[in-house]
């Protein structure tokens, strides 16, 4: 088959971009039967694309989706038409949209698979898209994407159940294609802080609570900061630092990093809580290896990849119950109701107080994360492609 892929989210540094890069690379490397055409809207990141005799690239002259489709806006009609025309006119048997985020309506007889990672925007619309217009565009896009799809894929059983319930879809139309941490996330022998991390004031003797991800309101970071403020009021936690990792200045998704920074200042935590901005993997891995615990307090996560990456580095995880993480990481994490701050405080206290618990959780999490591979996810996608092609 000729398989067309909407690869316009390839440039996104984390989130959808990481997922698309990892899944498509593994899929193309493992598939010797089919030919792939990757449709792009930017030349950025071309060096990381999978090349080969069975891979070709088509670039549409549109503004990059990762910039244009921001939380407060949408792609222009002209950009959407150009990308839709490229996809519709292509001589392909099947079209794959790795995320509904970059989906555009198409007019083609090709079979279609669309990935919907989660229903966070549907459950928490005002926390993910601040404007009424952006919510309307999102709702319309998701409805069209579901309607055109011959099959919908998602990243976990948790998200599959949520999608079936939210959209009242037949369960047999929704399929799981999992995620995994990149192999670069691993336990390091004698990790040492990089000059950049040292410049933030971190030392290797401190206990670090690390958060990795975006700064949208649904990430529930105000709760994390409030709980952190209570913890460090206790003498036994005088050395604990909170490190917030992620793009906090030029985020296209809805961000309230400014609100969190104001909260930190108001609570007088400037010397104890810090923003690193985006960290490349080689520095993030060091930080995760040195951290005492990784916290993911979101109101909902479709998968929770930052927690899996932390676990792969041997870092204990404290994470929201509203995610698939309890079943994915098991004893590698402690899980709490994100609407109950006292549960988050108890979980962090338990991990920070005990070297034994941290070691046990780190070992269990590393083992659990090891069972998740992009090769397995690629095989799940190949099974779905064959099923849709044969239908």
CSV table of N, CA, C and O in Angstrom, one decimal, residues 250-366:
chain,number,residue,atom,x,y,z
A,250,UNK,N,7.2,30.6,25.2
A,250,UNK,CA,6.7,30.6,23.8
A,250,UNK,C,5.8,29.4,23.5
A,250,UNK,O,5.8,28.8,22.4
A,251,UNK,N,5.0,29.0,24.4
A,251,UNK,CA,4.1,27.9,24.3
A,251,UNK,C,2.9,28.2,23.4
A,251,UNK,O,2.2,29.2,23.6
A,252,UNK,N,2.6,27.4,22.4
A,252,UNK,CA,1.4,27.6,21.5
A,252,UNK,C,0.2,27.1,22.2
A,252,UNK,O,-0.9,27.6,21.9
A,253,UNK,N,0.3,26.1,23.0
A,253,UNK,CA,-0.9,25.6,23.8
A,253,UNK,C,-1.2,26.6,24.9
A,253,UNK,O,-0.4,27.4,25.3
A,254,UNK,N,-2.4,26.6,25.4
A,254,UNK,CA,-2.9,27.5,26.4
A,254,UNK,C,-2.0,27.3,27.7
A,254,UNK,O,-1.8,26.2,28.2
A,255,UNK,N,-1.3,28.4,28.1
A,255,UNK,CA,-0.4,28.3,29.2
A,255,UNK,C,-0.7,29.3,30.3
A,255,UNK,O,-1.1,30.4,30.0
A,256,UNK,N,-0.6,28.9,31.5
A,256,UNK,CA,-0.7,29.8,32.6
A,256,UNK,C,0.6,29.8,33.5
A,256,UNK,O,0.5,29.9,34.7
A,257,UNK,N,1.7,29.7,32.8
A,257,UNK,CA,3.0,29.8,33.4
A,257,UNK,C,3.1,31.0,34.2
A,257,UNK,O,3.7,31.1,35.3
A,258,UNK,N,2.6,32.2,33.7
A,258,UNK,CA,2.7,33.4,34.4
A,258,UNK,C,1.9,33.4,35.7
A,258,UNK,O,2.4,34.0,36.7
A,259,UNK,N,0.8,32.7,35.8
A,259,UNK,CA,0.0,32.5,37.0
A,259,UNK,C,0.8,31.7,38.0
A,259,UNK,O,0.8,32.1,39.2
A,260,UNK,N,1.5,30.7,37.6
A,260,UNK,CA,2.3,29.9,38.5
A,260,UNK,C,3.5,30.7,39.0
A,260,UNK,O,3.8,30.6,40.2
A,261,UNK,N,4.1,31.4,38.2
A,261,UNK,CA,5.3,32.3,38.6
A,261,UNK,C,4.8,33.3,39.6
A,261,UNK,O,5.5,33.6,40.6
A,262,UNK,N,3.6,33.9,39.4
A,262,UNK,CA,3.1,34.8,40.4
A,262,UNK,C,2.8,34.2,41.7
A,262,UNK,O,3.0,34.7,42.8
A,263,UNK,N,2.3,33.0,41.7
A,263,UNK,CA,2.0,32.2,42.9
A,263,UNK,C,3.3,31.9,43.7
A,263,UNK,O,3.3,32.1,44.9
A,264,UNK,N,4.3,31.5,42.9
A,264,UNK,CA,5.6,31.2,43.6
A,264,UNK,C,6.1,32.5,44.2
A,264,UNK,O,6.7,32.4,45.4
A,265,UNK,N,6.0,33.6,43.6
A,265,UNK,CA,6.5,34.9,44.1
A,265,UNK,C,5.7,35.3,45.3
A,265,UNK,O,6.3,35.7,46.4
A,266,UNK,N,4.4,35.1,45.3
A,266,UNK,CA,3.5,35.5,46.4
A,266,UNK,C,3.8,34.7,47.6
A,266,UNK,O,3.7,35.2,48.8
A,267,UNK,N,4.1,33.4,47.4
A,267,UNK,CA,4.4,32.5,48.5
A,267,UNK,C,5.9,32.6,49.0
A,267,UNK,O,6.3,31.9,49.9
A,268,UNK,N,6.7,33.4,48.3
A,268,UNK,CA,8.1,33.6,48.7
A,268,UNK,C,9.0,32.4,48.4
A,268,UNK,O,9.9,32.1,49.2
A,269,UNK,N,8.7,31.7,47.3
A,269,UNK,CA,9.4,30.4,47.0
A,269,UNK,C,10.4,30.6,45.9
A,269,UNK,O,10.9,29.6,45.3
A,270,UNK,N,10.8,31.8,45.6
A,270,UNK,CA,11.7,32.1,44.4
A,270,UNK,C,13.0,31.3,44.5
A,270,UNK,O,13.6,30.9,43.5
A,271,UNK,N,13.5,31.1,45.7
A,271,UNK,CA,14.7,30.4,45.9
A,271,UNK,C,14.6,28.9,46.0
A,271,UNK,O,15.6,28.2,46.0
A,272,UNK,N,13.3,28.4,46.1
A,272,UNK,CA,13.1,27.0,46.3
A,272,UNK,C,12.3,26.4,45.1
A,272,UNK,O,12.3,25.1,45.0
A,273,UNK,N,11.7,27.2,44.2
A,273,UNK,CA,11.0,26.7,43.1
A,273,UNK,C,11.5,27.4,41.8
A,273,UNK,O,11.6,28.6,41.8
A,274,UNK,N,11.8,26.6,40.8
A,274,UNK,CA,12.4,27.3,39.6
A,274,UNK,C,11.9,26.7,38.3
A,274,UNK,O,11.5,25.5,38.2
A,275,UNK,N,11.9,27.5,37.3
A,275,UNK,CA,11.6,27.1,35.9
A,275,UNK,C,12.9,26.9,35.1
A,275,UNK,O,13.7,27.8,35.1
A,276,UNK,N,13.0,25.8,34.4
A,276,UNK,CA,14.2,25.6,33.6
A,276,UNK,C,14.0,26.0,32.1
A,276,UNK,O,14.9,26.1,31.4
A,277,UNK,N,12.7,26.2,31.7
A,277,UNK,CA,12.4,26.2,30.3
A,277,UNK,C,12.5,24.9,29.7
A,277,UNK,O,12.7,23.8,30.4
A,278,UNK,N,12.5,24.8,28.4
A,278,UNK,CA,12.6,23.5,27.7
A,278,UNK,C,14.0,23.0,27.9
A,278,UNK,O,15.0,23.7,27.8
A,279,UNK,N,14.1,21.7,28.2
A,279,UNK,CA,15.4,21.0,28.4
A,279,UNK,C,15.6,20.0,27.3
A,279,UNK,O,14.7,19.1,27.1
A,280,UNK,N,16.7,19.9,26.6
A,280,UNK,CA,16.9,18.8,25.7
A,280,UNK,C,17.1,17.5,26.5
A,280,UNK,O,17.3,17.5,27.7
A,281,UNK,N,16.9,16.4,25.8
A,281,UNK,CA,16.8,15.1,26.4
A,281,UNK,C,18.1,14.8,27.3
A,281,UNK,O,17.9,14.3,28.4
A,282,UNK,N,19.2,15.2,26.8
A,282,UNK,CA,20.5,14.8,27.5
A,282,UNK,C,20.5,15.5,28.9
A,282,UNK,O,21.1,14.9,29.8
A,283,UNK,N,19.9,16.7,29.0
A,283,UNK,CA,19.9,17.4,30.3
A,283,UNK,C,18.7,16.9,31.1
A,283,UNK,O,18.9,16.7,32.4
A,284,UNK,N,17.6,16.6,30.5
A,284,UNK,CA,16.4,16.1,31.2
A,284,UNK,C,16.7,14.8,31.9
A,284,UNK,O,16.3,14.5,33.0
A,285,UNK,N,17.4,13.9,31.2
A,285,UNK,CA,17.8,12.6,31.7
A,285,UNK,C,18.6,12.7,33.0
A,285,UNK,O,18.4,12.0,33.9
A,286,UNK,N,19.6,13.6,33.0
A,286,UNK,CA,20.4,13.9,34.1
A,286,UNK,C,19.5,14.3,35.3
A,286,UNK,O,19.6,13.8,36.4
A,287,UNK,N,18.6,15.2,35.1
A,287,UNK,CA,17.8,15.8,36.1
A,287,UNK,C,16.8,14.7,36.7
A,287,UNK,O,16.7,14.5,37.9
A,288,UNK,N,16.3,13.8,35.8
A,288,UNK,CA,15.4,12.7,36.3
A,288,UNK,C,16.2,11.7,37.0
A,288,UNK,O,15.7,11.1,38.0
A,289,UNK,N,17.4,11.5,36.7
A,289,UNK,CA,18.3,10.5,37.4
A,289,UNK,C,18.6,11.0,38.8
A,289,UNK,O,18.7,10.2,39.8
A,290,UNK,N,18.7,12.4,39.0
A,290,UNK,CA,19.1,12.9,40.3
A,290,UNK,C,17.9,13.3,41.1
A,290,UNK,O,18.0,13.4,42.4
A,291,UNK,N,16.7,13.4,40.5
A,291,UNK,CA,15.5,13.8,41.3
A,291,UNK,C,15.0,12.7,42.3
A,291,UNK,O,15.2,11.5,42.0
A,292,UNK,N,14.5,13.2,43.4
A,292,UNK,CA,13.9,12.3,44.4
A,292,UNK,C,12.6,11.7,43.9
A,292,UNK,O,12.2,10.6,44.3
A,293,UNK,N,11.8,12.5,43.2
A,293,UNK,CA,10.5,12.1,42.8
A,293,UNK,C,10.0,13.0,41.6
A,293,UNK,O,10.4,14.2,41.5
A,294,UNK,N,9.3,12.4,40.7
A,294,UNK,CA,8.6,13.1,39.6
A,294,UNK,C,7.2,13.2,39.9
A,294,UNK,O,6.5,12.2,40.2
A,295,UNK,N,6.6,14.5,39.8
A,295,UNK,CA,5.2,14.7,40.1
A,295,UNK,C,4.4,15.0,38.8
A,295,UNK,O,4.9,15.9,38.0
A,296,UNK,N,3.3,14.4,38.7
A,296,UNK,CA,2.4,14.7,37.6
A,296,UNK,C,1.0,14.8,38.1
A,296,UNK,O,0.2,13.9,38.2
A,297,UNK,N,0.6,16.1,38.5
A,297,UNK,CA,-0.7,16.3,39.3
A,297,UNK,C,-1.9,16.6,38.4
A,297,UNK,O,-2.9,17.0,38.9
A,298,UNK,N,-1.9,16.3,37.1
A,298,UNK,CA,-2.9,16.8,36.1
A,298,UNK,C,-4.3,16.3,36.5
A,298,UNK,O,-4.5,15.2,37.1
A,299,UNK,N,-5.3,17.1,36.1
A,299,UNK,CA,-6.7,16.7,36.3
A,299,UNK,C,-7.0,15.5,35.4
A,299,UNK,O,-7.9,14.7,35.8
A,300,UNK,N,-6.3,15.3,34.3
A,300,UNK,CA,-6.4,14.2,33.5
A,300,UNK,C,-5.2,14.0,32.6
A,300,UNK,O,-4.7,15.0,32.1
A,301,UNK,N,-4.8,12.8,32.3
A,301,UNK,CA,-3.8,12.5,31.3
A,301,UNK,C,-4.2,11.3,30.5
A,301,UNK,O,-4.7,10.3,31.0
A,302,UNK,N,-4.1,11.5,29.1
A,302,UNK,CA,-4.4,10.4,28.3
A,302,UNK,C,-3.4,9.2,28.4
A,302,UNK,O,-3.8,8.1,28.2
A,303,UNK,N,-2.2,9.6,28.6
A,303,UNK,CA,-1.1,8.6,28.8
A,303,UNK,C,-0.2,8.9,29.9
A,303,UNK,O,0.0,8.1,30.8
A,304,UNK,N,0.4,10.1,29.9
A,304,UNK,CA,1.3,10.5,31.0
A,304,UNK,C,2.7,10.2,30.6
A,304,UNK,O,3.5,9.6,31.5
A,305,UNK,N,3.2,10.5,29.4
A,305,UNK,CA,4.5,10.1,29.0
A,305,UNK,C,5.6,10.6,29.9
A,305,UNK,O,6.6,9.9,30.1
A,306,UNK,N,5.6,11.9,30.4
A,306,UNK,CA,6.6,12.4,31.3
A,306,UNK,C,6.9,11.4,32.5
A,306,UNK,O,8.0,11.3,32.9
A,307,UNK,N,5.8,10.8,33.0
A,307,UNK,CA,5.9,9.9,34.1
A,307,UNK,C,6.6,8.6,33.7
A,307,UNK,O,7.4,8.1,34.4
A,308,UNK,N,6.3,8.2,32.5
A,308,UNK,CA,7.0,6.9,32.0
A,308,UNK,C,8.5,7.2,31.7
A,308,UNK,O,9.3,6.4,32.1
A,309,UNK,N,8.8,8.4,31.2
A,309,UNK,CA,10.2,8.8,31.0
A,309,UNK,C,10.9,8.9,32.3
A,309,UNK,O,12.1,8.4,32.4
A,310,UNK,N,10.3,9.4,33.3
A,310,UNK,CA,10.9,9.5,34.6
A,310,UNK,C,11.2,8.1,35.2
A,310,UNK,O,12.3,7.8,35.7
A,311,UNK,N,10.2,7.2,35.1
A,311,UNK,CA,10.3,5.9,35.6
A,311,UNK,C,11.4,5.1,34.9
A,311,UNK,O,12.2,4.4,35.6
A,312,UNK,N,11.6,5.4,33.6
A,312,UNK,CA,12.7,4.7,32.9
A,312,UNK,C,14.0,5.1,33.4
A,312,UNK,O,15.0,4.4,33.2
A,313,UNK,N,14.1,6.3,34.0
A,313,UNK,CA,15.4,6.8,34.6
A,313,UNK,C,15.5,6.4,36.1
A,313,UNK,O,16.4,6.9,36.7
A,314,UNK,N,14.6,5.6,36.5
A,314,UNK,CA,14.7,5.1,37.9
A,314,UNK,C,14.2,6.1,38.9
A,314,UNK,O,14.4,6.0,40.1
A,315,UNK,N,13.4,7.1,38.5
A,315,UNK,CA,12.8,8.1,39.3
A,315,UNK,C,11.4,7.7,39.8
A,315,UNK,O,10.6,7.4,39.0
A,316,UNK,N,11.2,7.7,41.1
A,316,UNK,CA,9.8,7.4,41.6
A,316,UNK,C,8.8,8.4,41.1
A,316,UNK,O,9.2,9.6,40.9
A,317,UNK,N,7.6,8.0,40.9
A,317,UNK,CA,6.5,8.8,40.3
A,317,UNK,C,5.4,9.0,41.3
A,317,UNK,O,4.9,8.0,41.9
A,318,UNK,N,4.9,10.2,41.5
A,318,UNK,CA,3.7,10.5,42.2
A,318,UNK,C,2.8,11.1,41.1
A,318,UNK,O,3.1,12.2,40.6
A,319,UNK,N,1.6,10.5,40.8
A,319,UNK,CA,0.9,10.9,39.7
A,319,UNK,C,-0.6,10.8,39.9
A,319,UNK,O,-1.1,10.1,40.8
A,320,UNK,N,-1.3,11.5,39.1
A,320,UNK,CA,-2.8,11.5,39.1
A,320,UNK,C,-3.4,10.2,38.8
A,320,UNK,O,-2.9,9.4,38.0
A,321,UNK,N,-4.5,9.9,39.6
A,321,UNK,CA,-5.3,8.7,39.3
A,321,UNK,C,-6.0,8.8,38.0
A,321,UNK,O,-6.4,7.7,37.4
A,322,UNK,N,-6.3,10.0,37.5
A,322,UNK,CA,-7.1,10.2,36.3
A,322,UNK,C,-6.2,10.0,35.1
A,322,UNK,O,-5.9,11.0,34.4
A,323,UNK,N,-5.7,8.8,34.9
A,323,UNK,CA,-4.7,8.5,33.9
A,323,UNK,C,-4.6,7.0,33.8
A,323,UNK,O,-5.0,6.3,34.7
A,324,UNK,N,-3.9,6.5,32.8
A,324,UNK,CA,-3.6,5.0,32.8
A,324,UNK,C,-2.3,4.6,33.6
A,324,UNK,O,-2.0,3.5,33.7
A,325,UNK,N,-1.7,5.6,34.3
A,325,UNK,CA,-0.4,5.4,35.0
A,325,UNK,C,-0.5,4.3,36.1
A,325,UNK,O,0.4,3.5,36.3
A,326,UNK,N,-1.6,4.3,36.9
A,326,UNK,CA,-1.6,3.2,37.9
A,326,UNK,C,-1.5,1.8,37.3
A,326,UNK,O,-0.8,0.9,37.9
A,327,UNK,N,-2.1,1.6,36.1
A,327,UNK,CA,-2.0,0.2,35.5
A,327,UNK,C,-0.6,0.1,34.7
A,327,UNK,O,-0.1,-1.0,34.6
A,328,UNK,N,-0.1,1.2,34.3
A,328,UNK,CA,1.2,1.1,33.5
A,328,UNK,C,2.4,1.0,34.4
A,328,UNK,O,3.3,0.2,34.1
A,329,UNK,N,2.4,1.7,35.5
A,329,UNK,CA,3.6,1.8,36.3
A,329,UNK,C,3.5,0.9,37.6
A,329,UNK,O,4.5,0.6,38.2
A,330,UNK,N,2.3,0.6,38.0
A,330,UNK,CA,2.1,-0.2,39.2
A,330,UNK,C,2.8,0.3,40.4
A,330,UNK,O,2.7,1.5,40.8
A,331,UNK,N,3.7,-0.5,41.0
A,331,UNK,CA,4.4,-0.1,42.3
A,331,UNK,C,5.5,1.0,42.0
A,331,UNK,O,6.2,1.4,43.0
A,332,UNK,N,5.7,1.3,40.8
A,332,UNK,CA,6.7,2.4,40.5
A,332,UNK,C,6.1,3.8,40.8
A,332,UNK,O,6.9,4.8,40.7
A,333,UNK,N,4.9,3.9,41.2
A,333,UNK,CA,4.3,5.2,41.5
A,333,UNK,C,3.3,5.1,42.7
A,333,UNK,O,2.9,4.0,43.1
A,334,UNK,N,3.0,6.3,43.2
A,334,UNK,CA,2.0,6.5,44.2
A,334,UNK,C,0.9,7.4,43.5
A,334,UNK,O,1.3,8.4,42.8
A,335,UNK,N,-0.3,7.1,43.6
A,335,UNK,CA,-1.4,7.8,42.8
A,335,UNK,C,-2.4,8.4,43.7
A,335,UNK,O,-2.7,7.9,44.8
A,336,UNK,N,-2.9,9.6,43.3
A,336,UNK,CA,-3.8,10.4,44.1
A,336,UNK,C,-4.9,11.0,43.3
A,336,UNK,O,-4.8,11.2,42.1
A,337,UNK,N,-5.9,11.4,44.0
A,337,UNK,CA,-7.1,12.1,43.4
A,337,UNK,C,-6.6,13.5,43.2
A,337,UNK,O,-6.3,14.2,44.2
A,338,UNK,N,-6.6,14.0,41.9
A,338,UNK,CA,-6.0,15.4,41.7
A,338,UNK,C,-6.9,16.5,42.3
A,338,UNK,O,-6.4,17.6,42.3
A,339,UNK,N,-8.1,16.2,42.8
A,339,UNK,CA,-8.9,17.2,43.4
A,339,UNK,C,-8.7,17.3,44.9
A,339,UNK,O,-9.3,18.1,45.6
A,340,UNK,N,-7.8,16.4,45.4
A,340,UNK,CA,-7.6,16.3,46.9
A,340,UNK,C,-6.1,16.6,47.2
A,340,UNK,O,-5.3,15.7,47.1
A,341,UNK,N,-5.7,17.8,47.4
A,341,UNK,CA,-4.3,18.2,47.7
A,341,UNK,C,-3.7,17.4,48.8
A,341,UNK,O,-2.5,17.1,48.8
A,342,UNK,N,-4.5,17.0,49.8
A,342,UNK,CA,-4.0,16.3,51.0
A,342,UNK,C,-3.4,14.9,50.5
A,342,UNK,O,-2.4,14.4,51.1
A,343,UNK,N,-4.0,14.3,49.5
A,343,UNK,CA,-3.5,13.1,49.0
A,343,UNK,C,-2.1,13.3,48.3
A,343,UNK,O,-1.2,12.4,48.4
A,344,UNK,N,-2.0,14.3,47.6
A,344,UNK,CA,-0.7,14.7,46.9
A,344,UNK,C,0.3,14.9,48.0
A,344,UNK,O,1.5,14.4,47.9
A,345,UNK,N,0.0,15.6,49.0
A,345,UNK,CA,0.9,15.9,50.1
A,345,UNK,C,1.4,14.6,50.8
A,345,UNK,O,2.6,14.4,51.1
A,346,UNK,N,0.5,13.7,51.1
A,346,UNK,CA,0.8,12.5,51.7
A,346,UNK,C,1.7,11.6,50.8
A,346,UNK,O,2.7,11.0,51.3
A,347,UNK,N,1.4,11.6,49.5
A,347,UNK,CA,2.3,10.8,48.6
A,347,UNK,C,3.7,11.3,48.5
A,347,UNK,O,4.7,10.6,48.6
A,348,UNK,N,3.8,12.7,48.4
A,348,UNK,CA,5.1,13.3,48.3
A,348,UNK,C,5.9,13.1,49.6
A,348,UNK,O,7.1,12.8,49.6
A,349,UNK,N,5.2,13.2,50.7
A,349,UNK,CA,5.9,13.0,52.0
A,349,UNK,C,6.4,11.6,52.2
A,349,UNK,O,7.6,11.4,52.6
A,350,UNK,N,5.6,10.7,51.8
A,350,UNK,CA,6.0,9.3,51.9
A,350,UNK,C,7.3,9.0,51.1
A,350,UNK,O,8.2,8.3,51.5
A,351,UNK,N,7.3,9.5,49.9
A,351,UNK,CA,8.5,9.2,49.0
A,351,UNK,C,9.7,10.0,49.5
A,351,UNK,O,10.8,9.4,49.6
A,352,UNK,N,9.6,11.3,49.9
A,352,UNK,CA,10.7,12.1,50.3
A,352,UNK,C,11.3,11.6,51.6
A,352,UNK,O,12.5,11.8,51.8
A,353,UNK,N,10.5,11.0,52.4
A,353,UNK,CA,11.0,10.6,53.8
A,353,UNK,C,11.8,9.4,53.8
A,353,UNK,O,12.6,9.1,54.7
A,354,UNK,N,11.7,8.5,52.8
A,354,UNK,CA,12.3,7.2,52.8
A,354,UNK,C,13.2,6.9,51.6
A,354,UNK,O,12.7,6.8,50.5
A,355,UNK,N,14.5,6.6,51.9
A,355,UNK,CA,15.4,6.2,50.8
A,355,UNK,C,15.0,4.8,50.3
A,355,UNK,O,15.1,4.5,49.2
A,356,UNK,N,14.5,4.0,51.3
A,356,UNK,CA,14.1,2.6,50.9
A,356,UNK,C,12.9,2.6,50.0
A,356,UNK,O,12.9,1.9,49.0
A,357,UNK,N,11.9,3.4,50.2
A,357,UNK,CA,10.7,3.5,49.4
A,357,UNK,C,11.1,4.1,48.0
A,357,UNK,O,10.7,3.6,47.0
A,358,UNK,N,12.0,5.1,48.0
A,358,UNK,CA,12.4,5.6,46.7
A,358,UNK,C,13.2,4.6,45.9
A,358,UNK,O,12.9,4.5,44.7
A,359,UNK,N,14.0,3.8,46.5
A,359,UNK,CA,14.7,2.8,45.8
A,359,UNK,C,13.8,1.7,45.2
A,359,UNK,O,13.9,1.3,44.1
A,360,UNK,N,12.9,1.3,46.1
A,360,UNK,CA,11.9,0.2,45.7
A,360,UNK,C,11.0,0.7,44.5
A,360,UNK,O,10.8,0.0,43.5
A,361,UNK,N,10.5,2.0,44.6
A,361,UNK,CA,9.7,2.5,43.6
A,361,UNK,C,10.5,2.7,42.3
A,361,UNK,O,10.0,2.5,41.2
A,362,UNK,N,11.7,3.2,42.4
A,362,UNK,CA,12.5,3.4,41.3
A,362,UNK,C,12.8,2.2,40.5
A,362,UNK,O,12.7,2.1,39.3
A,363,UNK,N,13.1,1.1,41.2
A,363,UNK,CA,13.3,-0.2,40.6
A,363,UNK,C,12.1,-0.7,39.9
A,363,UNK,O,12.1,-1.2,38.7
A,364,UNK,N,11.0,-0.6,40.6
A,364,UNK,CA,9.7,-1.1,40.0
A,364,UNK,C,9.3,-0.3,38.8
A,364,UNK,O,8.8,-0.9,37.8
A,365,UNK,N,9.5,1.0,38.9
A,365,UNK,CA,9.1,1.9,37.7
A,365,UNK,C,10.0,1.6,36.5
A,365,UNK,O,9.5,1.6,35.4
A,366,UNK,N,11.3,1.5,36.8
A,366,UNK,CA,12.2,1.2,35.6
A,366,UNK,C,11.8,-0.1,34.9
A,366,UNK,O,11.8,-0.2,33.7
